[in-house]
Coordinates of C-alpha atoms and ligand atoms in Angstrom, one line a residue:
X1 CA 10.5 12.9 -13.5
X2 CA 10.0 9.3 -14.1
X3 CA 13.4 8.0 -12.8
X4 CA 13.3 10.7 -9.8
X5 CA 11.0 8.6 -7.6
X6 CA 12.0 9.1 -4.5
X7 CA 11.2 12.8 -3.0
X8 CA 14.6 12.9 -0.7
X9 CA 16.1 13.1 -4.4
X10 CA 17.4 17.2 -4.7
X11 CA 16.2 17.0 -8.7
X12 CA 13.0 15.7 -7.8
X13 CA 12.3 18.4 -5.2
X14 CA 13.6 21.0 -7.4
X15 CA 10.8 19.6 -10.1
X16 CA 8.0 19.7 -7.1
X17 CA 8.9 23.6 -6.4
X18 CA 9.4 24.4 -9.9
X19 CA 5.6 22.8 -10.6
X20 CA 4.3 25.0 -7.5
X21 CA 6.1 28.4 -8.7
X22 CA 4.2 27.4 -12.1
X23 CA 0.9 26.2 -11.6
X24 CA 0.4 27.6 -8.0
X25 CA -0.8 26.5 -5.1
X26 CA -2.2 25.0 -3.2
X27 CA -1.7 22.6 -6.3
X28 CA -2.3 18.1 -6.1
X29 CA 0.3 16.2 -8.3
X30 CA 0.2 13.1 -9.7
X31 CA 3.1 10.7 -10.8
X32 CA 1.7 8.6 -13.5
X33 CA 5.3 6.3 -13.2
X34 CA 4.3 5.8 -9.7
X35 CA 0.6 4.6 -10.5
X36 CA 2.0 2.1 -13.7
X37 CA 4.7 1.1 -11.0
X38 CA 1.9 -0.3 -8.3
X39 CA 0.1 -1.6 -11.2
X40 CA 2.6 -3.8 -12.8
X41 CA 3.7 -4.5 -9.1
X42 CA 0.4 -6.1 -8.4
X43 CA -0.2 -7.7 -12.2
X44 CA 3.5 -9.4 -11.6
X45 CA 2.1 -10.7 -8.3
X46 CA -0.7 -12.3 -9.4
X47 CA 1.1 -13.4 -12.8
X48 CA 0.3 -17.5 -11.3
X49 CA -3.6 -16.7 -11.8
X50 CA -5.2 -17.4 -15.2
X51 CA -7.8 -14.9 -15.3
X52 CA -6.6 -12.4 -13.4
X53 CA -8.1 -8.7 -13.5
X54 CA -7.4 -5.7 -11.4
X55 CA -10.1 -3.3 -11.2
X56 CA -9.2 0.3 -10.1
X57 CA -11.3 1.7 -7.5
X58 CA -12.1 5.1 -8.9
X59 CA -13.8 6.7 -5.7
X60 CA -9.5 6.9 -4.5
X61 CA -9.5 9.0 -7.5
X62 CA -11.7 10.6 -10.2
X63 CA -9.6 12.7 -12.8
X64 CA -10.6 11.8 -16.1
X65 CA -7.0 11.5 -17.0
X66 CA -6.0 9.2 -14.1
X67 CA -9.0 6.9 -15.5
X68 CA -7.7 7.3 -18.8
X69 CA -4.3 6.3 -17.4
X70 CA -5.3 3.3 -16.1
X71 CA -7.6 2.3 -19.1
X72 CA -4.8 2.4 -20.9
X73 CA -2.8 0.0 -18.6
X74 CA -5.5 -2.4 -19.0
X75 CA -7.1 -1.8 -15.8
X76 CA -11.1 -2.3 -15.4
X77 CA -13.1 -0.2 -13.0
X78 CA -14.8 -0.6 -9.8
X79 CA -17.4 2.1 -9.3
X80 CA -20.1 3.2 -6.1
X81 CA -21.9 5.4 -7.5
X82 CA -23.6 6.3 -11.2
X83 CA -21.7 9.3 -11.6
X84 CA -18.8 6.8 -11.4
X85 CA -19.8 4.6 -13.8
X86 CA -20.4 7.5 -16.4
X87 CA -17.2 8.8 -16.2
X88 CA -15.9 5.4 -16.5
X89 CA -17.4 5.5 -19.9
X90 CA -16.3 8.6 -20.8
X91 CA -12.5 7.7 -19.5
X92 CA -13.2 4.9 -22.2
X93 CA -13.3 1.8 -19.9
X94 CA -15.9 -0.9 -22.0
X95 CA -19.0 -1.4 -19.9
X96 CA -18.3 -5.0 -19.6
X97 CA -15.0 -3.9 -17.6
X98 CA -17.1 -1.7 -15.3
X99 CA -18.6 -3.0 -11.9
X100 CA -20.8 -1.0 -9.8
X101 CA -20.7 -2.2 -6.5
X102 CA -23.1 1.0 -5.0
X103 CA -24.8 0.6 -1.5
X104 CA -28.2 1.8 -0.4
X105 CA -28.8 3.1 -3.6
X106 CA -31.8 3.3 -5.3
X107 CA -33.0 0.5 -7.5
X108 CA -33.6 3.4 -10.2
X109 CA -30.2 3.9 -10.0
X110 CA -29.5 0.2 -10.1
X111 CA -31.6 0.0 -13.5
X112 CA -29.6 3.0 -14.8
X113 CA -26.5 1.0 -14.4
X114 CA -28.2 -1.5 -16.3
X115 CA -28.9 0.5 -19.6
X116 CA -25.4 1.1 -19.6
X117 CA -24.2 -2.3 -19.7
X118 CA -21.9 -2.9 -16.6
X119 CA -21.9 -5.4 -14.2
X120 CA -23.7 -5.1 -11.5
X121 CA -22.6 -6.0 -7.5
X122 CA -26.1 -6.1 -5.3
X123 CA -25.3 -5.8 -1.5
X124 CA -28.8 -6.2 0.3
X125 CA -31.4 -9.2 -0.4
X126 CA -34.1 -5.7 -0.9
X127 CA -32.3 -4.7 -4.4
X128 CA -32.2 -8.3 -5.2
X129 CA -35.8 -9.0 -5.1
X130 CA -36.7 -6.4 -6.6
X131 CA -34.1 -6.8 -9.7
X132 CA -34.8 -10.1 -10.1
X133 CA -38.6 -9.2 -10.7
X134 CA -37.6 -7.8 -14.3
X135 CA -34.0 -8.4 -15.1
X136 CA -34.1 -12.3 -14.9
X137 CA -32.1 -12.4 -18.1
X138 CA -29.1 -9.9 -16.5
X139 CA -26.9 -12.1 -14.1
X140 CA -25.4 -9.9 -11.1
X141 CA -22.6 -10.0 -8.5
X142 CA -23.4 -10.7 -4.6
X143 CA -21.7 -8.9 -2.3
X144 CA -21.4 -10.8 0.7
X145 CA -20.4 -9.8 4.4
X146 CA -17.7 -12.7 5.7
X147 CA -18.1 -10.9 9.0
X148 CA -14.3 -10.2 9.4
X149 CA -12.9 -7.1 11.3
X150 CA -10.0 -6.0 9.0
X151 CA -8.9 -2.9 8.2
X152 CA -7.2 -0.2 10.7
X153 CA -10.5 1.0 12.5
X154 CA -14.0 0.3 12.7
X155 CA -14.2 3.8 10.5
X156 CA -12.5 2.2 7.4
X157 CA -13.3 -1.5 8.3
X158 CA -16.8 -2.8 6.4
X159 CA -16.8 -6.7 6.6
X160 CA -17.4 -7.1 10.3
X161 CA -20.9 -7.9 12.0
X162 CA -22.3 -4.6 12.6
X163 CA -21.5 -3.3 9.1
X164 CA -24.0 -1.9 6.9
X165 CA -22.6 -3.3 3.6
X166 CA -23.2 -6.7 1.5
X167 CA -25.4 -9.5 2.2
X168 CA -24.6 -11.5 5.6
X169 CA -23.3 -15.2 4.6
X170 CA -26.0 -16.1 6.9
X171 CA -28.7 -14.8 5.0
X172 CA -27.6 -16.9 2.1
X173 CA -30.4 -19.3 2.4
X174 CA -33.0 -16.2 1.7
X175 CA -30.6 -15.4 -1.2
X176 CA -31.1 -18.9 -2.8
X177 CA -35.3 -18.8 -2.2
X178 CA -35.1 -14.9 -4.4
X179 CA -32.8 -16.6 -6.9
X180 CA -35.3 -19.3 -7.4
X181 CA -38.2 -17.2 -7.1
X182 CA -37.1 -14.7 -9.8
X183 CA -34.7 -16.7 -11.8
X184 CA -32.1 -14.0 -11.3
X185 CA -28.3 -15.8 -12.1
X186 CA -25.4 -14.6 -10.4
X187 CA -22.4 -14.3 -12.1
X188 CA -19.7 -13.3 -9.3
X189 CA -19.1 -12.9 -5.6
X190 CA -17.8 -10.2 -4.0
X191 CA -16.6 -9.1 -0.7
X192 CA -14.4 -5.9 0.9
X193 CA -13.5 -5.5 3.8
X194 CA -11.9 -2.2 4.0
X195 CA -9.2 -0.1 3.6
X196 CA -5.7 -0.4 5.2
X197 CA -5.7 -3.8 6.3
X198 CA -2.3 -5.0 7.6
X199 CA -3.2 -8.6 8.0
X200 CA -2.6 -10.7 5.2
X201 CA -4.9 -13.4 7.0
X202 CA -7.9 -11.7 6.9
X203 CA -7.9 -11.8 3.6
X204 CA -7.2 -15.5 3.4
X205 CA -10.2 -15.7 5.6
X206 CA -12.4 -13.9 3.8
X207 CA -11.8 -16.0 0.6
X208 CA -12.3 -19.3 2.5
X209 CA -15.9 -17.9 3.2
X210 CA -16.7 -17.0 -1.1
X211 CA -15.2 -20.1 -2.0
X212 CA -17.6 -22.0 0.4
X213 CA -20.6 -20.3 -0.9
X214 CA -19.8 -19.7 -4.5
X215 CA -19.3 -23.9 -4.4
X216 CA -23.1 -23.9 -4.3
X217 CA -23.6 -21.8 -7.4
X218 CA -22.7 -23.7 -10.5
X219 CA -22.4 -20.4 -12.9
X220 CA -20.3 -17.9 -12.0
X221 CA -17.6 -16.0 -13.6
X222 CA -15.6 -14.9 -11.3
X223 CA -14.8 -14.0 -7.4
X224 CA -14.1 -10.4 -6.4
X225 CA -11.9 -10.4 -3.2
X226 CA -12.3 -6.1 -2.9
X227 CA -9.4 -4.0 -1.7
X228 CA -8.2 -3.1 1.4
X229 CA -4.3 -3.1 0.4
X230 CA -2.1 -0.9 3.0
X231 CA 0.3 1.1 1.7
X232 CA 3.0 2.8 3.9
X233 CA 2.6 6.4 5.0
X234 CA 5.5 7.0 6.9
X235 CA 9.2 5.6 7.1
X236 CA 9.1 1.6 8.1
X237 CA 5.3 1.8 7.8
X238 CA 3.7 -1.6 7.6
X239 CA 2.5 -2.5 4.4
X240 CA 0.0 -5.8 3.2
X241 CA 3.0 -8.2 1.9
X242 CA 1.5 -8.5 -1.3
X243 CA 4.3 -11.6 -2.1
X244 CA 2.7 -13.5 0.9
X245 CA -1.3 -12.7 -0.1
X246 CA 0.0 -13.8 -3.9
X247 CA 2.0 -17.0 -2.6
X248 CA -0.8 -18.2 -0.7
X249 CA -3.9 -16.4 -2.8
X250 CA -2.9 -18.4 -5.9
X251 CA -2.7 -21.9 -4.3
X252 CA -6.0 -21.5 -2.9
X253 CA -7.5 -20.1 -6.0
X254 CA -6.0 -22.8 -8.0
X255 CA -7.3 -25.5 -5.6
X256 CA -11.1 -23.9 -5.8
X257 CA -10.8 -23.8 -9.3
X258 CA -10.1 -27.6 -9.7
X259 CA -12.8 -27.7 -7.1
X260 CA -15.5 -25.9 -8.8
X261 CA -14.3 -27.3 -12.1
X262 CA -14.1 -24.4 -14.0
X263 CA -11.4 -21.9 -14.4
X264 CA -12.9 -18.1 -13.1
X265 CA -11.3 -15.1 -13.2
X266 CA -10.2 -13.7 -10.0
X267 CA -10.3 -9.6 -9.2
X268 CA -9.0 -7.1 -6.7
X269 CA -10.0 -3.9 -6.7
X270 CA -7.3 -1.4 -5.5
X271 CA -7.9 2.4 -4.4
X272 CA -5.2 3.5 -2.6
X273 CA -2.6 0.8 -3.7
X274 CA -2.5 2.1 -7.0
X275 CA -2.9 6.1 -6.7
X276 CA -1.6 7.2 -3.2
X277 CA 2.1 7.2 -3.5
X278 CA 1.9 8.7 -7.0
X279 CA 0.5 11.9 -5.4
X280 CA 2.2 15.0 -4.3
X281 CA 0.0 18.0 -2.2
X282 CA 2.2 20.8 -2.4
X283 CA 1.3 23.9 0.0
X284 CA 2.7 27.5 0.7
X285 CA 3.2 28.7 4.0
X286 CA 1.5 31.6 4.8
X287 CA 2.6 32.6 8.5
X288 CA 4.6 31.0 11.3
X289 CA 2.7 31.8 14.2
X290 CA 4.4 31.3 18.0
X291 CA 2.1 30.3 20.5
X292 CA 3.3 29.9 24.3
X293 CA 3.0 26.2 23.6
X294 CA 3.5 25.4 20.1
X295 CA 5.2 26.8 16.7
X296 CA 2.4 26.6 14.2
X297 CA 3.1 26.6 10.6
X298 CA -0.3 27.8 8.7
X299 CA -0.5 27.1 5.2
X300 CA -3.3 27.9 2.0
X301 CA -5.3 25.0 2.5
X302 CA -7.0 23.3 5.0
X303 CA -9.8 20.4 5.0
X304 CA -11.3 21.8 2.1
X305 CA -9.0 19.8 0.0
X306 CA -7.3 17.5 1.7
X307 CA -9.4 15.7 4.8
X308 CA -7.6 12.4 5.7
X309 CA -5.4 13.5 8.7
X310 CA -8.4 15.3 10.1
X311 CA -11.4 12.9 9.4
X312 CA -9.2 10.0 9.8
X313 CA -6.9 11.0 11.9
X314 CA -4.3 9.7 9.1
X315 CA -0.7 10.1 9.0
X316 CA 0.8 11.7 6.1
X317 CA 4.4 12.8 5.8
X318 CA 5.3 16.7 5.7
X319 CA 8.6 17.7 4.2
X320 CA 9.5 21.5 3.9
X321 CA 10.8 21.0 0.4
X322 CA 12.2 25.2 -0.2
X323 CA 14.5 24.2 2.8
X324 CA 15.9 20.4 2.8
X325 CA 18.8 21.5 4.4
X326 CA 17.4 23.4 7.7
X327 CA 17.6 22.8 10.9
X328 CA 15.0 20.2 11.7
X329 CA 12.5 21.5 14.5
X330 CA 8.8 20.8 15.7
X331 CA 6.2 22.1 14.0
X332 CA 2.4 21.9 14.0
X333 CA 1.0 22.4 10.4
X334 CA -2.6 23.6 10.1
X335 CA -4.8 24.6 7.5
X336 CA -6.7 28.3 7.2
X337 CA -10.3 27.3 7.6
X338 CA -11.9 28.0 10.5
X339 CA -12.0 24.9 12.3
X340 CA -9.6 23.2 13.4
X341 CA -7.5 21.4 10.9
X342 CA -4.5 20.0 12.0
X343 CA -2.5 18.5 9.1
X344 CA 0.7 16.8 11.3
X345 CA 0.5 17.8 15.0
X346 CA 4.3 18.5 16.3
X347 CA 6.3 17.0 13.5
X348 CA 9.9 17.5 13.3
X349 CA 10.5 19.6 10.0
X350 CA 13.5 21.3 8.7
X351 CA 13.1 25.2 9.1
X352 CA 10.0 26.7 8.4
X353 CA 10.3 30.2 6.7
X354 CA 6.9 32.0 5.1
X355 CA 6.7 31.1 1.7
X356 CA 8.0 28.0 1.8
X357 CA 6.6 25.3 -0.3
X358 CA 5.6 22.1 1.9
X359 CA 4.6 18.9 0.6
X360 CA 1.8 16.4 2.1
X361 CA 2.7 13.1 0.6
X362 CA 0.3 9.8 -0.4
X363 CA -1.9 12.5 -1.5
X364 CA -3.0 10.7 -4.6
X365 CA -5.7 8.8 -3.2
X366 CA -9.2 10.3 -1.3
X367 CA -7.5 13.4 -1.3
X368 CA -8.7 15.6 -3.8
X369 CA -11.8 13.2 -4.2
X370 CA -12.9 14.1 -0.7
X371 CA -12.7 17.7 -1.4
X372 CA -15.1 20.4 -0.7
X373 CA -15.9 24.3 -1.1
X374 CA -15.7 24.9 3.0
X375 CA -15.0 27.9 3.9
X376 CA -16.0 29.2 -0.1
X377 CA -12.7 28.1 -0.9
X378 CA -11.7 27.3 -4.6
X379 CA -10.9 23.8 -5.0
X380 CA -7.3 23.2 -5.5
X381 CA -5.7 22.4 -9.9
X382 CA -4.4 19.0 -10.1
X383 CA -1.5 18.6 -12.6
X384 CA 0.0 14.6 -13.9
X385 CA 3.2 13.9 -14.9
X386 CA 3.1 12.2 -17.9
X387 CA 6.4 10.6 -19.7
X388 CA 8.6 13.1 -18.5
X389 CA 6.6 16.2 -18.7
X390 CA 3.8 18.1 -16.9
X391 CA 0.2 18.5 -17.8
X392 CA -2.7 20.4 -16.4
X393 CA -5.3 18.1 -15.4
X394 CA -7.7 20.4 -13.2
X395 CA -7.7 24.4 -13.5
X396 CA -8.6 25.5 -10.5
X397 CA -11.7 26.9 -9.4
X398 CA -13.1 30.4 -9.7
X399 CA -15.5 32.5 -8.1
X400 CA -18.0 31.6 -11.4
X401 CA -17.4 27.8 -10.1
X402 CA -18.7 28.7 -6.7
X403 CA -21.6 30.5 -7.9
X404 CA -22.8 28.1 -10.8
X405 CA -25.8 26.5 -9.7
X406 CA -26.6 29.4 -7.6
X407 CA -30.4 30.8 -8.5
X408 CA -30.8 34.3 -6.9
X409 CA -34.1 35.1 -6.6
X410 CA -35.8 38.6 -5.2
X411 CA -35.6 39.1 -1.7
Ligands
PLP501 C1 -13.3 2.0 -1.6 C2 -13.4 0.6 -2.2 C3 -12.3 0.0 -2.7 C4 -10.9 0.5 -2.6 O1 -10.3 0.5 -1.4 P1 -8.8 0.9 -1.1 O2 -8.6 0.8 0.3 O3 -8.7 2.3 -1.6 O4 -7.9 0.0 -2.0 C5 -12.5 -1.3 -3.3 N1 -13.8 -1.8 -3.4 C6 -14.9 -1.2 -2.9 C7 -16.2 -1.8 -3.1 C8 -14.7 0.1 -2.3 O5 -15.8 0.7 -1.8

């Protein structure tokens, strides 16, 4: 499929429906060209850096085989929770590639982490106290808060004032009096500031503020600058223009590296940049249902498995791929849980028959990793195109699955 990029392509839509007539649906898709695409894309970018290291951001996606993928492409791995990191190991990242940058976990969970090997990323002055007591000889990461609103709302922005993560650059004077007192070393600063951001400048911003405090701290190995890279959901959507963040990203790393007198590596840590284009949601329509205000199109899916447009109220394109060629009318496409959930509210489709295939599109990032069992639902298969050819990646569920770590006792 590799050369068959673009969905309006008749070949590539005739793959899409011949995938759904053999796996099923509702059935996730992944293009693994797409994902080494963005990855190159961003590598090439940053080519002007020295050390320069992109660490995926697995919570975007979890599939074993989209770790694997990435592994392969040289990627490291950026990780929130231990579950994360363990499947980082099993995708066979090294540990030394692995950062777990977790918040409000437990310190338990923290020492786990530990006795794996990664590197660690401590976002709240709490952890590092307590860290420092008995891991003197393990140099960590500091996530700091540069107090930046970025992002495209206060749900997906982090960095700002009134955010719960990383460690205020205000506080940094308490930082220095734990460091001392424990002997803790830090190895790397950190900071994101959340997802979709459109302006380049906060960015810019938000590395003037880890240059001026990792100046202070002689050690380190390198400065994490997160994620937040936007990615187009729609035709003429803005995107972050990664050529102007590199342009102006490299000078200023360059000049704080002569600064600082040492050369460190600099990392991003990309989610959606590198998965959500490659991904494909395909969907069957159950029934067109007239209303006396609107022509609904319900479909076998629903919030359960893919919860973006409804918990973010995020835009993601509908095409009615089993009839390109239809007359294009409005249609409101919902899900079949009880609830309402609304995937595109009066969008102009081409004719919408039952039992037509429709496809969601950027479905390749906290898609399926934000699914659920609502409604008892199964949990949709996920299949990756892989040099030409398609592979099963994720059967999908069964009633066994729902039932698993059910205990019935004697009532
Ligand atoms: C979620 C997350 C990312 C990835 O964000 P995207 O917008 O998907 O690129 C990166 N770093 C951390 C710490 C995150 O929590």
């Amino acid at each position: 499929m590799n050369e068959l990029e673009n969905i309006s392509s008749p070949v590539y839509r005739e793959q899409l429906i011949r995938l759904g007539k053999k796996y099923g649906t509702p059935l996730y898709i992944y293009d693994s060209f797409k994902i080494e695409k963005q990855y190159i894309k961003m590598k090439n970018a940053f080519s002007g850096v020295k050390c320069f290291r992109i660490n995926y951001a697995c919570k975007a996606n979890t599939n074993l085989n989209v770790l694997k993928f990435l592994q392969k492409l040289g990627s490291g791995l950026d990780t929130v929770s231990i579950q994360e990191v363990e499947l980082g190991l099993k995708a066979g990242f090294p540990a030394k590639h692995i950062i777990f940058t977790p918040n409000c976990v437990s310190i338990q969970e923290i020492k786990k982490a530990v006795s794996f090997g990664v590197r660690i990323n401590i976002d709240n002055l709490s952890i590092l106290e307590q860290f420092g007591e008995d891991h003197t000889d393990y140099p960590v990461g500091i996530r700091i808060n540069p107090h930046i609103m970025a992002g495209g709302n206060s749900k997906i922005s982090v960095g700002h004032v009134d955010s719960k993560f990383g460690i205020s650059y205000y506080q940094i004077p308490h930082m220095k009096k734990i460091l001392k007192n424990t002997g803790l070393k830090i190895e790397g600063f950190h900071m994101h500031t959340g997802s979709d951001i459109h302006d380049v400048e906060s960015f810019l911003q938000g590395a003037k503020v880890l240059f001026k405090i990792a100046l202070d701290f002689p050690y380190i190995d390198y400065i994490d600058f997160g994620s937040g890279f936007k990615v187009p959901y729609r035709k003429n959507d803005i995107k972050t223009d990664l050529t102007y963040l590199s342009h102006s990203m490299t000078e200023k790393f360059k000049d704080f590296c002569k600064e600082y007198g040492k050369t460190v590596t600099l990392i991003f840590e990309p989610g959606k940049f590198l998965v959500s284009e490659s991904g494909y949601f395909l969907v069957s329509v159950n029934v067109v249902k007239q209303t006396p205000s609107t022509v609904f199109a319900g479909v076998d899916s629903g919030f359960n498995h893919f919860l973006r447009p409804m918990f973010y109220d995020a835009y993601h394109c509908i095409e009615n791929i089993s009839n390109p060629n239809g007359r294009f009318r409005f249609y409101t496409v919902v899900g079949y849980i009880c609830e309402s959930d609304t995937f595109g509210l009066n969008r102009k489709i081409s004719e919408i028959r039952e039992g037509d295939f429709l496809c969601i599109k950027n479905a390749g990032a906290y898609c399926f990793s934000m699914s659920s069992n609502y409604n008892s639902r199964y949990r949709p298969s996920e299949v990756m195109i892989l040099k030409g050819k398609d592979f099963l990646i994720r059967k999908r569920e069964t009633m066994q699955d729902l039932l698993r770590n059910i205990v019935e006792i004697q009532i």
